[in-house]
PDB file of C-alpha atoms in Angstrom:
ATOM      1  CA  MET A   1     163.381  94.080  74.687  1.00  0.00           C
ATOM      2  CA  SER A   2     163.427  96.422  73.012  1.00  0.00           C
ATOM      3  CA  ILE A   3     161.716  99.732  72.769  1.00  0.00           C
ATOM      4  CA  ARG A   4     159.144  99.017  70.046  1.00  0.00           C
ATOM      5  CA  ASN A   5     158.175  95.572  71.977  1.00  0.00           C
ATOM      6  CA  CYS A   6     157.814  96.995  75.047  1.00  0.00           C
ATOM      7  CA  CYS A   7     155.906 100.407  73.794  1.00  0.00           C
ATOM      8  CA  SER A   8     153.696  97.793  71.467  1.00  0.00           C
ATOM      9  CA  LEU A   9     152.439  95.331  74.693  1.00  0.00           C
ATOM     10  CA  PHE A  10     152.288  98.622  76.683  1.00  0.00           C
ATOM     11  CA  LYS A  11     149.869  99.544  74.142  1.00  0.00           C
ATOM     12  CA  HIS A  12     147.461  96.762  74.605  1.00  0.00           C
ATOM     13  CA  ILE A  13     148.133  96.289  78.827  1.00  0.00           C
ATOM     14  CA  THR A  14     146.372  99.843  78.470  1.00  0.00           C
ATOM     15  CA  THR A  15     143.695  98.957  77.142  1.00  0.00           C
ATOM     16  CA  PHE A  16     142.170  96.912  80.626  1.00  0.00           C
ATOM     17  CA  LYS A  17     142.443 100.013  82.718  1.00  0.00           C
ATOM     18  CA  GLY A  18     141.402  99.753  86.388  1.00  0.00           C
ATOM     19  CA  SER A  19     142.824  96.298  86.612  1.00  0.00           C
ATOM     20  CA  LEU A  20     145.338  96.509  89.509  1.00  0.00           C
ATOM     21  CA  SER A  21     148.612  94.371  88.689  1.00  0.00           C
ATOM     22  CA  ASN A  22     148.014  96.329  85.303  1.00  0.00           C
ATOM     23  CA  LYS A  23     148.405  99.402  86.781  1.00  0.00           C
ATOM     24  CA  PHE A  24     151.381  97.995  88.813  1.00  0.00           C
ATOM     25  CA  HIS A  25     152.755  96.833  85.288  1.00  0.00           C
ATOM     26  CA  THR A  26     152.027 100.269  83.813  1.00  0.00           C
ATOM     27  CA  SER A  27     154.574 101.776  86.342  1.00  0.00           C
ATOM     28  CA  VAL A  28     156.716  99.291  86.024  1.00  0.00           C
ATOM     29  CA  ARG A  29     157.091  99.890  82.150  1.00  0.00           C
ATOM     30  CA  LEU A  30     156.383 103.299  82.630  1.00  0.00           C
ATOM     31  CA  ASN A  31     159.265 103.157  84.673  1.00  0.00           C
ATOM     32  CA  GLN A  32     160.523 101.277  81.994  1.00  0.00           C
ATOM     33  CA  LEU A  33     160.444 103.845  78.674  1.00  0.00           C
ATOM     34  CA  HIS A  34     163.693 105.345  78.000  1.00  0.00           C
ATOM     35  CA  ASN A  35     162.153 107.195  74.800  1.00  0.00           C
ATOM     36  CA  THR A  36     161.499 110.494  77.548  1.00  0.00           C
ATOM     37  CA  SER A  37     158.858 112.005  74.833  1.00  0.00           C
ATOM     38  CA  ASP A  38     157.026 108.642  75.156  1.00  0.00           C
ATOM     39  CA  LYS A  39     156.936 108.828  78.969  1.00  0.00           C
ATOM     40  CA  GLN A  40     155.869 111.953  78.223  1.00  0.00           C
ATOM     41  CA  SER A  41     152.569 111.483  76.261  1.00  0.00           C
ATOM     42  CA  LEU A  42     152.010 108.433  77.708  1.00  0.00           C
ATOM     43  CA  LYS A  43     152.033 110.740  81.369  1.00  0.00           C
ATOM     44  CA  HIS A  44     149.972 113.248  79.462  1.00  0.00           C
ATOM     45  CA  LYS A  45     146.855 110.250  78.532  1.00  0.00           C
ATOM     46  CA  ILE A  46     147.418 108.778  81.746  1.00  0.00           C
ATOM     47  CA  ARG A  47     146.742 112.354  83.235  1.00  0.00           C
ATOM     48  CA  SER A  48     144.203 113.329  80.682  1.00  0.00           C
ATOM     49  CA  THR A  49     142.610 109.697  81.868  1.00  0.00           C
ATOM     50  CA  VAL A  50     142.206 110.281  85.379  1.00  0.00           C
ATOM     51  CA  TYR A  51     140.784 114.203  84.471  1.00  0.00           C
ATOM     52  CA  TYR A  52     138.287 112.169  82.492  1.00  0.00           C
ATOM     53  CA  VAL A  53     137.423 109.620  85.741  1.00  0.00           C
ATOM     54  CA  THR A  54     137.036 112.909  87.957  1.00  0.00           C
ATOM     55  CA  ALA A  55     135.091 114.843  86.101  1.00  0.00           C
ATOM     56  CA  ALA A  56     132.262 111.830  85.094  1.00  0.00           C
ATOM     57  CA  GLY A  57     132.275 110.904  89.029  1.00  0.00           C
ATOM     58  CA  VAL A  58     131.773 114.745  90.090  1.00  0.00           C
ATOM     59  CA  LEU A  59     128.911 114.964  87.372  1.00  0.00           C
ATOM     60  CA  THR A  60     127.453 111.544  89.064  1.00  0.00           C
ATOM     61  CA  VAL A  61     127.032 113.259  92.198  1.00  0.00           C
ATOM     62  CA  GLY A  62     125.829 116.399  91.295  1.00  0.00           C
ATOM     63  CA  LEU A  63     123.508 114.956  89.149  1.00  0.00           C
ATOM     64  CA  SER A  64     121.766 113.159  92.191  1.00  0.00           C
ATOM     65  CA  TYR A  65     121.593 116.660  94.381  1.00  0.00           C
ATOM     66  CA  ALA A  66     119.830 118.548  91.861  1.00  0.00           C
ATOM     67  CA  ALA A  67     117.890 114.857  90.498  1.00  0.00           C
ATOM     68  CA  VAL A  68     115.933 116.116  94.295  1.00  0.00           C
ATOM     69  CA  PRO A  69     114.115 119.378  93.380  1.00  0.00           C
ATOM     70  CA  LEU A  70     114.033 118.824  89.952  1.00  0.00           C
ATOM     71  CA  TYR A  71     111.719 115.570  90.431  1.00  0.00           C
ATOM     72  CA  ARG A  72     109.932 117.422  92.323  1.00  0.00           C
ATOM     73  CA  MET A  73     109.212 120.287  89.953  1.00  0.00           C
ATOM     74  CA  PHE A  74     108.510 117.300  87.409  1.00  0.00           C
ATOM     75  CA  CYS A  75     106.111 115.989  90.288  1.00  0.00           C
ATOM     76  CA  GLN A  76     103.887 118.319  90.671  1.00  0.00           C
ATOM     77  CA  ALA A  77     103.995 119.286  86.281  1.00  0.00           C
ATOM     78  CA  TYR A  78     102.541 116.776  85.621  1.00  0.00           C
ATOM     79  CA  SER A  79     101.571 115.910  89.134  1.00  0.00           C
ATOM     80  CA  TYR A  80     102.506 111.973  89.126  1.00  0.00           C
ATOM     81  CA  GLY A  81     102.895 110.171  91.756  1.00  0.00           C
ATOM     82  CA  GLY A  82     100.173 111.992  94.353  1.00  0.00           C
ATOM     83  CA  THR A  83     101.104 115.100  94.606  1.00  0.00           C
ATOM     84  CA  THR A  84      98.590 117.773  93.321  1.00  0.00           C
ATOM     85  CA  SER A  85      99.611 121.204  90.975  1.00  0.00           C
ATOM     86  CA  THR A  86     100.263 123.289  93.767  1.00  0.00           C
ATOM     87  CA  GLY A  87      99.359 126.141  90.891  1.00  0.00           C
ATOM     88  CA  HIS A  88      95.571 124.857  91.399  1.00  0.00           C
ATOM     89  CA  ASP A  89      93.570 126.839  89.193  1.00  0.00           C
ATOM     90  CA  VAL A  90      90.832 129.537  91.229  1.00  0.00           C
ATOM     91  CA  SER A  91      89.290 129.441  87.563  1.00  0.00           C
ATOM     92  CA  LYS A  92      87.992 125.508  88.287  1.00  0.00           C
ATOM     93  CA  VAL A  93      86.548 126.388  90.503  1.00  0.00           C
ATOM     94  CA  GLU A  94      83.655 128.991  88.624  1.00  0.00           C
ATOM     95  CA  THR A  95      83.180 126.654  85.428  1.00  0.00           C
ATOM     96  CA  MET A  96      83.463 123.066  87.478  1.00  0.00           C
ATOM     97  CA  ALA A  97      79.731 121.544  86.759  1.00  0.00           C
ATOM     98  CA  SER A  98      78.437 119.180  89.985  1.00  0.00           C
ATOM     99  CA  VAL A  99      77.951 116.012  89.711  1.00  0.00           C
ATOM    100  CA  LYS A 100      74.239 115.249  91.603  1.00  0.00           C
ATOM    101  CA  ASN A 101      74.413 111.384  91.170  1.00  0.00           C
ATOM    102  CA  ARG A 102      77.284 111.425  93.337  1.00  0.00           C
ATOM    103  CA  PRO A 103      76.862 111.825  97.134  1.00  0.00           C
ATOM    104  CA  ILE A 104      80.143 111.830  98.783  1.00  0.00           C
ATOM    105  CA  ARG A 105      79.115 111.449 102.970  1.00  0.00           C
ATOM    106  CA  ILE A 106      82.651 113.682 104.240  1.00  0.00           C
ATOM    107  CA  LYS A 107      83.225 112.816 107.960  1.00  0.00           C
ATOM    108  CA  PHE A 108      85.141 115.170 110.547  1.00  0.00           C
ATOM    109  CA  ASN A 109      87.817 114.294 113.037  1.00  0.00           C
ATOM    110  CA  ALA A 110      89.653 116.688 115.103  1.00  0.00           C
ATOM    111  CA  ASP A 111      92.647 115.155 116.929  1.00  0.00           C
ATOM    112  CA  ILE A 112      95.045 117.214 119.129  1.00  0.00           C
ATOM    113  CA  ALA A 113      98.787 116.495 120.152  1.00  0.00           C
ATOM    114  CA  ALA A 114      98.933 115.101 123.062  1.00  0.00           C
ATOM    115  CA  SER A 115     100.844 118.404 125.316  1.00  0.00           C
ATOM    116  CA  MET A 116      97.787 121.036 123.556  1.00  0.00           C
ATOM    117  CA  ARG A 117      95.646 122.274 125.703  1.00  0.00           C
ATOM    118  CA  TRP A 118      92.697 123.416 123.180  1.00  0.00           C
ATOM    119  CA  ASN A 119      89.398 122.024 122.591  1.00  0.00           C
ATOM    120  CA  PHE A 120      88.995 121.335 119.537  1.00  0.00           C
ATOM    121  CA  LYS A 121      86.308 119.810 118.090  1.00  0.00           C
ATOM    122  CA  PRO A 122      84.147 119.647 114.814  1.00  0.00           C
ATOM    123  CA  GLN A 123      81.125 121.105 114.572  1.00  0.00           C
ATOM    124  CA  GLN A 124      79.035 118.520 112.734  1.00  0.00           C
ATOM    125  CA  HIS A 125      79.598 115.196 112.775  1.00  0.00           C
ATOM    126  CA  GLU A 126      79.365 114.788 108.543  1.00  0.00           C
ATOM    127  CA  ILE A 127      78.048 116.328 105.471  1.00  0.00           C
ATOM    128  CA  THR A 128      76.282 115.131 102.714  1.00  0.00           C
ATOM    129  CA  ILE A 129      78.029 116.837  99.804  1.00  0.00           C
ATOM    130  CA  ILE A 130      78.173 115.546  95.417  1.00  0.00           C
ATOM    131  CA  PRO A 131      81.605 116.210  93.934  1.00  0.00           C
ATOM    132  CA  GLY A 132      81.695 119.950  92.064  1.00  0.00           C
ATOM    133  CA  GLU A 133      79.739 121.777  94.185  1.00  0.00           C
ATOM    134  CA  THR A 134      81.970 123.970  97.526  1.00  0.00           C
ATOM    135  CA  ALA A 135      81.209 123.437 101.147  1.00  0.00           C
ATOM    136  CA  LEU A 136      82.111 125.384 104.087  1.00  0.00           C
ATOM    137  CA  ALA A 137      82.560 123.071 107.385  1.00  0.00           C
ATOM    138  CA  PHE A 138      82.932 124.548 110.731  1.00  0.00           C
ATOM    139  CA  TYR A 139      85.573 123.524 113.298  1.00  0.00           C
ATOM    140  CA  THR A 140      85.142 125.195 117.395  1.00  0.00           C
ATOM    141  CA  ALA A 141      88.272 125.955 119.230  1.00  0.00           C
ATOM    142  CA  LYS A 142      88.373 126.356 123.101  1.00  0.00           C
ATOM    143  CA  ASN A 143      91.553 127.813 124.588  1.00  0.00           C
ATOM    144  CA  PRO A 144      90.525 126.465 129.094  1.00  0.00           C
ATOM    145  CA  THR A 145      93.703 128.322 130.004  1.00  0.00           C
ATOM    146  CA  ASP A 146      94.450 131.653 131.323  1.00  0.00           C
ATOM    147  CA  LYS A 147      98.186 131.758 129.110  1.00  0.00           C
ATOM    148  CA  PRO A 148      97.390 132.287 125.518  1.00  0.00           C
ATOM    149  CA  VAL A 149      98.488 129.397 123.305  1.00  0.00           C
ATOM    150  CA  THR A 150      99.127 129.161 119.060  1.00  0.00           C
ATOM    151  CA  GLY A 151      98.385 126.022 117.951  1.00  0.00           C
ATOM    152  CA  ILE A 152      99.422 124.862 114.234  1.00  0.00           C
ATOM    153  CA  SER A 153      96.879 121.807 112.416  1.00  0.00           C
ATOM    154  CA  THR A 154      98.103 119.616 110.137  1.00  0.00           C
ATOM    155  CA  TYR A 155      95.285 117.726 108.431  1.00  0.00           C
ATOM    156  CA  ASN A 156      94.014 114.204 106.455  1.00  0.00           C
ATOM    157  CA  VAL A 157      92.191 112.519 104.189  1.00  0.00           C
ATOM    158  CA  ILE A 158      91.299 108.928 104.199  1.00  0.00           C
ATOM    159  CA  PRO A 159      90.769 107.007 101.885  1.00  0.00           C
ATOM    160  CA  PHE A 160      94.725 108.410 100.845  1.00  0.00           C
ATOM    161  CA  GLU A 161      93.479 107.895  97.246  1.00  0.00           C
ATOM    162  CA  ALA A 162      91.809 110.302  97.644  1.00  0.00           C
ATOM    163  CA  GLY A 163      92.896 113.084  98.937  1.00  0.00           C
ATOM    164  CA  GLN A 164      93.825 114.074  95.233  1.00  0.00           C
ATOM    165  CA  TYR A 165      90.627 115.521  94.488  1.00  0.00           C
ATOM    166  CA  PHE A 166      89.942 116.987  98.037  1.00  0.00           C
ATOM    167  CA  ASN A 167      90.883 120.336  96.953  1.00  0.00           C
ATOM    168  CA  LYS A 168      90.551 123.493 100.258  1.00  0.00           C
ATOM    169  CA  ILE A 169      89.634 127.139  98.984  1.00  0.00           C
ATOM    170  CA  GLN A 170      90.406 128.527 102.531  1.00  0.00           C
ATOM    171  CA  CYS A 171      90.843 126.587 105.678  1.00  0.00           C
ATOM    172  CA  PHE A 172      92.626 127.465 108.355  1.00  0.00           C
ATOM    173  CA  CYS A 173      95.343 124.920 108.599  1.00  0.00           C
ATOM    174  CA  PHE A 174      99.368 124.800 107.952  1.00  0.00           C
ATOM    175  CA  GLU A 175      99.393 128.759 110.080  1.00  0.00           C
ATOM    176  CA  GLU A 176      99.300 129.641 113.398  1.00  0.00           C
ATOM    177  CA  GLN A 177      96.623 130.783 115.032  1.00  0.00           C
ATOM    178  CA  GLN A 178      96.529 132.405 118.470  1.00  0.00           C
ATOM    179  CA  LEU A 179      94.172 131.687 121.245  1.00  0.00           C
ATOM    180  CA  ASN A 180      93.715 134.474 124.236  1.00  0.00           C
ATOM    181  CA  PRO A 181      92.553 133.116 127.446  1.00  0.00           C
ATOM    182  CA  HIS A 182      88.878 131.452 127.674  1.00  0.00           C
ATOM    183  CA  GLU A 183      88.364 132.097 123.929  1.00  0.00           C
ATOM    184  CA  GLN A 184      86.011 130.159 121.929  1.00  0.00           C
ATOM    185  CA  VAL A 185      86.257 130.688 117.888  1.00  0.00           C
ATOM    186  CA  ASP A 186      84.890 128.866 115.007  1.00  0.00           C
ATOM    187  CA  MET A 187      86.976 127.439 112.577  1.00  0.00           C
ATOM    188  CA  PRO A 188      85.788 127.013 109.315  1.00  0.00           C
ATOM    189  CA  VAL A 189      86.432 124.725 106.242  1.00  0.00           C
ATOM    190  CA  PHE A 190      85.980 125.825 102.462  1.00  0.00           C
ATOM    191  CA  PHE A 191      86.403 123.030 100.112  1.00  0.00           C
ATOM    192  CA  TYR A 192      84.634 120.965  97.384  1.00  0.00           C
ATOM    193  CA  ILE A 193      85.719 117.545  96.063  1.00  0.00           C
ATOM    194  CA  ASP A 194      87.111 117.901  92.484  1.00  0.00           C
ATOM    195  CA  PRO A 195      84.710 117.038  89.956  1.00  0.00           C
ATOM    196  CA  GLU A 196      86.742 114.449  87.980  1.00  0.00           C
ATOM    197  CA  PHE A 197      87.009 112.250  91.218  1.00  0.00           C
ATOM    198  CA  VAL A 198      83.697 110.665  89.837  1.00  0.00           C
ATOM    199  CA  GLU A 199      85.785 109.524  86.931  1.00  0.00           C
ATOM    200  CA  ASP A 200      88.633 107.200  88.335  1.00  0.00           C
ATOM    201  CA  PRO A 201      88.324 103.925  88.643  1.00  0.00           C
ATOM    202  CA  LYS A 202      89.462 103.571  92.072  1.00  0.00           C
ATOM    203  CA  MET A 203      86.987 105.490  93.368  1.00  0.00           C
ATOM    204  CA  GLU A 204      84.009 104.053  92.418  1.00  0.00           C
ATOM    205  CA  PHE A 205      83.327 102.413  95.625  1.00  0.00           C
ATOM    206  CA  ILE A 206      83.963 105.495  97.682  1.00  0.00           C
ATOM    207  CA  GLU A 207      81.129 107.331  99.306  1.00  0.00           C
ATOM    208  CA  GLU A 208      82.719 108.578 102.894  1.00  0.00           C
ATOM    209  CA  ILE A 209      86.139 110.017 103.320  1.00  0.00           C
ATOM    210  CA  ILE A 210      87.183 111.145 106.345  1.00  0.00           C
ATOM    211  CA  LEU A 211      88.346 114.154 107.093  1.00  0.00           C
ATOM    212  CA  SER A 212      90.882 114.144 110.183  1.00  0.00           C
ATOM    213  CA  TYR A 213      92.247 117.949 111.020  1.00  0.00           C
ATOM    214  CA  THR A 214      95.299 117.920 114.579  1.00  0.00           C
ATOM    215  CA  PHE A 215      96.309 120.638 115.959  1.00  0.00           C
ATOM    216  CA  PHE A 216      99.517 120.403 117.429  1.00  0.00           C
ATOM    217  CA  GLU A 217     101.124 123.596 119.948  1.00  0.00           C
ATOM    218  CA  ALA A 218     103.152 125.768 117.799  1.00  0.00           C
ATOM    219  CA  ARG A 219     106.676 126.353 120.097  1.00  0.00           C
ATOM    220  CA  GLU A 220     110.179 126.981 118.799  1.00  0.00           C
ATOM    221  CA  GLY A 221     111.374 124.343 116.201  1.00  0.00           C
ATOM    222  CA  LEU A 222     108.442 122.658 116.511  1.00  0.00           C
ATOM    223  CA  LYS A 223     108.885 120.820 112.125  1.00  0.00           C
ATOM    224  CA  LEU A 224     105.981 119.555 111.164  1.00  0.00           C
ATOM    225  CA  PRO A 225     105.061 117.825 108.130  1.00  0.00           C
ATOM    226  CA  VAL A 226     104.326 120.526 106.259  1.00  0.00           C
ATOM    227  CA  PRO A 227     104.960 120.754 102.630  1.00  0.00           C
ATOM    228  CA  ALA A 228     107.603 122.081 101.477  1.00  0.00           C
ATOM    229  CA  PHE A 229     105.368 124.916  98.996  1.00  0.00           C
ATOM    230  CA  ALA A 230     103.358 125.617 102.186  1.00  0.00           C
ATOM    231  CA  ARG A 231     106.022 127.518 104.052  1.00  0.00           C
TER     232      ARG A 231
ATOM    233  CA  MET B   1     117.808  86.885 103.432  1.00  0.00           C
ATOM    234  CA  SER B   2     116.012  90.606 102.792  1.00  0.00           C
ATOM    235  CA  SER B   3     114.620  89.073  99.468  1.00  0.00           C
ATOM    236  CA  ASN B   4     112.959  86.493 101.353  1.00  0.00           C
ATOM    237  CA  SER B   5     111.578  89.139 104.727  1.00  0.00           C
ATOM    238  CA  SER B   6     110.529  91.574 101.463  1.00  0.00           C
ATOM    239  CA  MET B   7     108.359  88.654  99.967  1.00  0.00           C
ATOM    240  CA  ALA B   8     106.740  88.028 102.653  1.00  0.00           C
ATOM    241  CA  MET B   9     105.716  91.229 103.376  1.00  0.00           C
ATOM    242  CA  GLN B  10     104.665  91.442  99.984  1.00  0.00           C
ATOM    243  CA  LEU B  11     102.361  88.026 100.633  1.00  0.00           C
ATOM    244  CA  ILE B  12     100.735  89.718 104.490  1.00  0.00           C
ATOM    245  CA  PHE B  13     101.305  94.025 102.826  1.00  0.00           C
ATOM    246  CA  PRO B  14     100.028  93.665  99.191  1.00  0.00           C
ATOM    247  CA  HIS B  15     100.009  96.833  96.567  1.00  0.00           C
ATOM    248  CA  SER B  16     102.359  98.569  99.446  1.00  0.00           C
ATOM    249  CA  HIS B  17     104.744  99.510  96.490  1.00  0.00           C
ATOM    250  CA  SER B  18     101.352 101.298  94.292  1.00  0.00           C
ATOM    251  CA  GLN B  19     100.857 102.773  97.628  1.00  0.00           C
ATOM    252  CA  LYS B  20     100.840 106.913  97.248  1.00  0.00           C
ATOM    253  CA  SER B  21     101.483 108.425 100.213  1.00  0.00           C
ATOM    254  CA  PHE B  22      99.592 111.466 101.142  1.00  0.00           C
ATOM    255  CA  THR B  23     100.793 115.053 100.890  1.00  0.00           C
ATOM    256  CA  PRO B  24      98.738 117.202 102.273  1.00  0.00           C
ATOM    257  CA  THR B  25      98.837 121.049 100.538  1.00  0.00           C
ATOM    258  CA  PRO B  26      97.908 124.337 101.117  1.00  0.00           C
ATOM    259  CA  PRO B  27      94.591 125.812 101.039  1.00  0.00           C
ATOM    260  CA  GLU B  28      94.410 128.095  97.776  1.00  0.00           C
ATOM    261  CA  LYS B  29      93.182 130.991  99.782  1.00  0.00           C
ATOM    262  CA  GLY B  30      95.693 130.482 102.447  1.00  0.00           C
ATOM    263  CA  SER B  31      94.494 130.440 106.002  1.00  0.00           C
ATOM    264  CA  PHE B  32      90.995 131.883 106.773  1.00  0.00           C
ATOM    265  CA  PRO B  33      92.210 134.742 109.760  1.00  0.00           C
ATOM    266  CA  LEU B  34      90.330 134.124 113.883  1.00  0.00           C
ATOM    267  CA  ASP B  35      87.058 135.089 114.617  1.00  0.00           C
ATOM    268  CA  HIS B  36      87.810 136.294 117.325  1.00  0.00           C
ATOM    269  CA  GLU B  37      84.235 138.170 118.184  1.00  0.00           C
ATOM    270  CA  GLY B  38      82.135 136.575 117.289  1.00  0.00           C
ATOM    271  CA  LEU B  39      80.600 138.792 114.407  1.00  0.00           C
ATOM    272  CA  CYS B  40      79.656 136.329 111.547  1.00  0.00           C
ATOM    273  CA  LYS B  41      79.070 133.505 114.403  1.00  0.00           C
ATOM    274  CA  LYS B  42      74.931 134.599 113.853  1.00  0.00           C
ATOM    275  CA  LEU B  43      75.074 132.690 110.495  1.00  0.00           C
ATOM    276  CA  MET B  44      77.149 130.326 111.544  1.00  0.00           C
ATOM    277  CA  VAL B  45      74.704 128.716 114.063  1.00  0.00           C
ATOM    278  CA  LYS B  46      71.834 128.880 111.234  1.00  0.00           C
ATOM    279  CA  TYR B  47      73.890 127.171 108.957  1.00  0.00           C
ATOM    280  CA  MET B  48      74.397 124.163 111.604  1.00  0.00           C
ATOM    281  CA  GLN B  49      70.635 124.828 112.032  1.00  0.00           C
ATOM    282  CA  CYS B  50      69.615 124.713 107.970  1.00  0.00           C
ATOM    283  CA  LEU B  51      71.911 121.421 107.847  1.00  0.00           C
ATOM    284  CA  ARG B  52      70.188 119.652 110.693  1.00  0.00           C
ATOM    285  CA  LYS B  53      66.949 120.128 109.438  1.00  0.00           C
ATOM    286  CA  ASN B  54      68.309 118.583 105.863  1.00  0.00           C
ATOM    287  CA  ASP B  55      70.259 115.749 106.898  1.00  0.00           C
ATOM    288  CA  ASN B  56      73.452 117.407 106.993  1.00  0.00           C
ATOM    289  CA  ASN B  57      73.024 117.648 102.980  1.00  0.00           C
ATOM    290  CA  ASN B  58      74.874 120.445 102.488  1.00  0.00           C
ATOM    291  CA  SER B  59      73.250 121.267  98.552  1.00  0.00           C
ATOM    292  CA  GLU B  60      69.845 121.952 100.472  1.00  0.00           C
ATOM    293  CA  CYS B  61      71.948 124.789 102.734  1.00  0.00           C
ATOM    294  CA  ARG B  62      74.163 127.384  99.836  1.00  0.00           C
ATOM    295  CA  LYS B  63      72.201 129.895 100.477  1.00  0.00           C
ATOM    296  CA  GLU B  64      73.104 130.298 103.910  1.00  0.00           C
ATOM    297  CA  SER B  65      77.268 129.144 103.579  1.00  0.00           C
ATOM    298  CA  GLN B  66      76.962 132.123 101.599  1.00  0.00           C
ATOM    299  CA  ASP B  67      75.561 134.603 103.458  1.00  0.00           C
ATOM    300  CA  TYR B  68      78.665 133.088 106.471  1.00  0.00           C
ATOM    301  CA  LEU B  69      80.935 133.950 103.093  1.00  0.00           C
ATOM    302  CA  GLY B  70      79.841 136.952 103.082  1.00  0.00           C
ATOM    303  CA  CYS B  71      79.501 138.200 106.497  1.00  0.00           C
ATOM    304  CA  ARG B  72      83.186 137.151 106.555  1.00  0.00           C
ATOM    305  CA  MET B  73      84.142 139.252 103.512  1.00  0.00           C
ATOM    306  CA  ASP B  74      81.787 142.328 104.665  1.00  0.00           C
ATOM    307  CA  ASN B  75      84.167 141.890 107.991  1.00  0.00           C
ATOM    308  CA  ASN B  76      87.645 142.324 106.699  1.00  0.00           C
ATOM    309  CA  LEU B  77      87.585 138.170 107.763  1.00  0.00           C
ATOM    310  CA  MET B  78      88.121 136.831 103.934  1.00  0.00           C
ATOM    311  CA  ALA B  79      89.448 138.159 100.658  1.00  0.00           C
ATOM    312  CA  LYS B  80      86.502 139.820  98.763  1.00  0.00           C
ATOM    313  CA  GLU B  81      86.261 137.414  96.085  1.00  0.00           C
ATOM    314  CA  GLU B  82      83.311 137.383  93.379  1.00  0.00           C
ATOM    315  CA  TRP B  83      80.775 134.612  94.554  1.00  0.00           C
ATOM    316  CA  ASN B  84      81.312 132.858  91.166  1.00  0.00           C
ATOM    317  CA  LYS B  85      84.622 132.155  91.849  1.00  0.00           C
ATOM    318  CA  LEU B  86      84.093 130.234  94.978  1.00  0.00           C
ATOM    319  CA  GLY B  87      81.288 127.849  93.275  1.00  0.00           C
ATOM    320  CA  PHE B  88      77.900 129.864  94.242  1.00  0.00           C
TER     321      PHE B  88
END
């Protein structure tokens, strides 16, 4: 076959990239080319194609790693998917108006982990509050042992969807608290329900919210389900 | 096979895809330091008595909760804050 036929045939073949048999043909054709400058430019084209494909692969892998923090930032900025924004305004507490015709019962629950030796209970079973009004609630923890015990707590709000309207101004969770032997302390929780709660159609029939705190013993390497921005 | 089981799951647990999982958020002002000496315990008891008298209605006991928080602030158990910033 003449060289020109070879080259034109080769051009047709290279348009079908990624086919094994074509790759075989490519290498076969490559060997059959006698014109070295054509061979060089061909090699150059193949090399640049390989570079582009590799770069695309690296970009995809990099994007998939970068997507995790980027997505988290996006979610927090726009409160998408149930996450609440970390930059929660204190000024909101000043300006929020209480909604008097929508009383909500908040029930309190206290739990300890199986190995935790504190006695932990709420001081009140329930409180009736209205959205937009700050409220105070107490838990009591007692260390009946002879050694100081350090605990760390986390909380849960049921129903889950109401959790986004439940704002804690100050509490005792996510930080280690140490109790000396035979010591009893009061642990307050200062919170409010966002007035926007009344405007959410999904919250229309919710009259009761359960706030549940669980204490774990703080040990080296204990990993609580604490959100990253709480650390 | 997996599509059949996922369809079955959707019949048993509808809306499982749309259910948002709860994410606990840290408190705005952080954690209350522990009142080891019980300096504000009396005011806490007063607040509890008020709640019991008023059928656990928080709106009636705002004064007592304000007193308790004031005690905390006075005894360095809470960062001082203006009352309107705390919703009073």
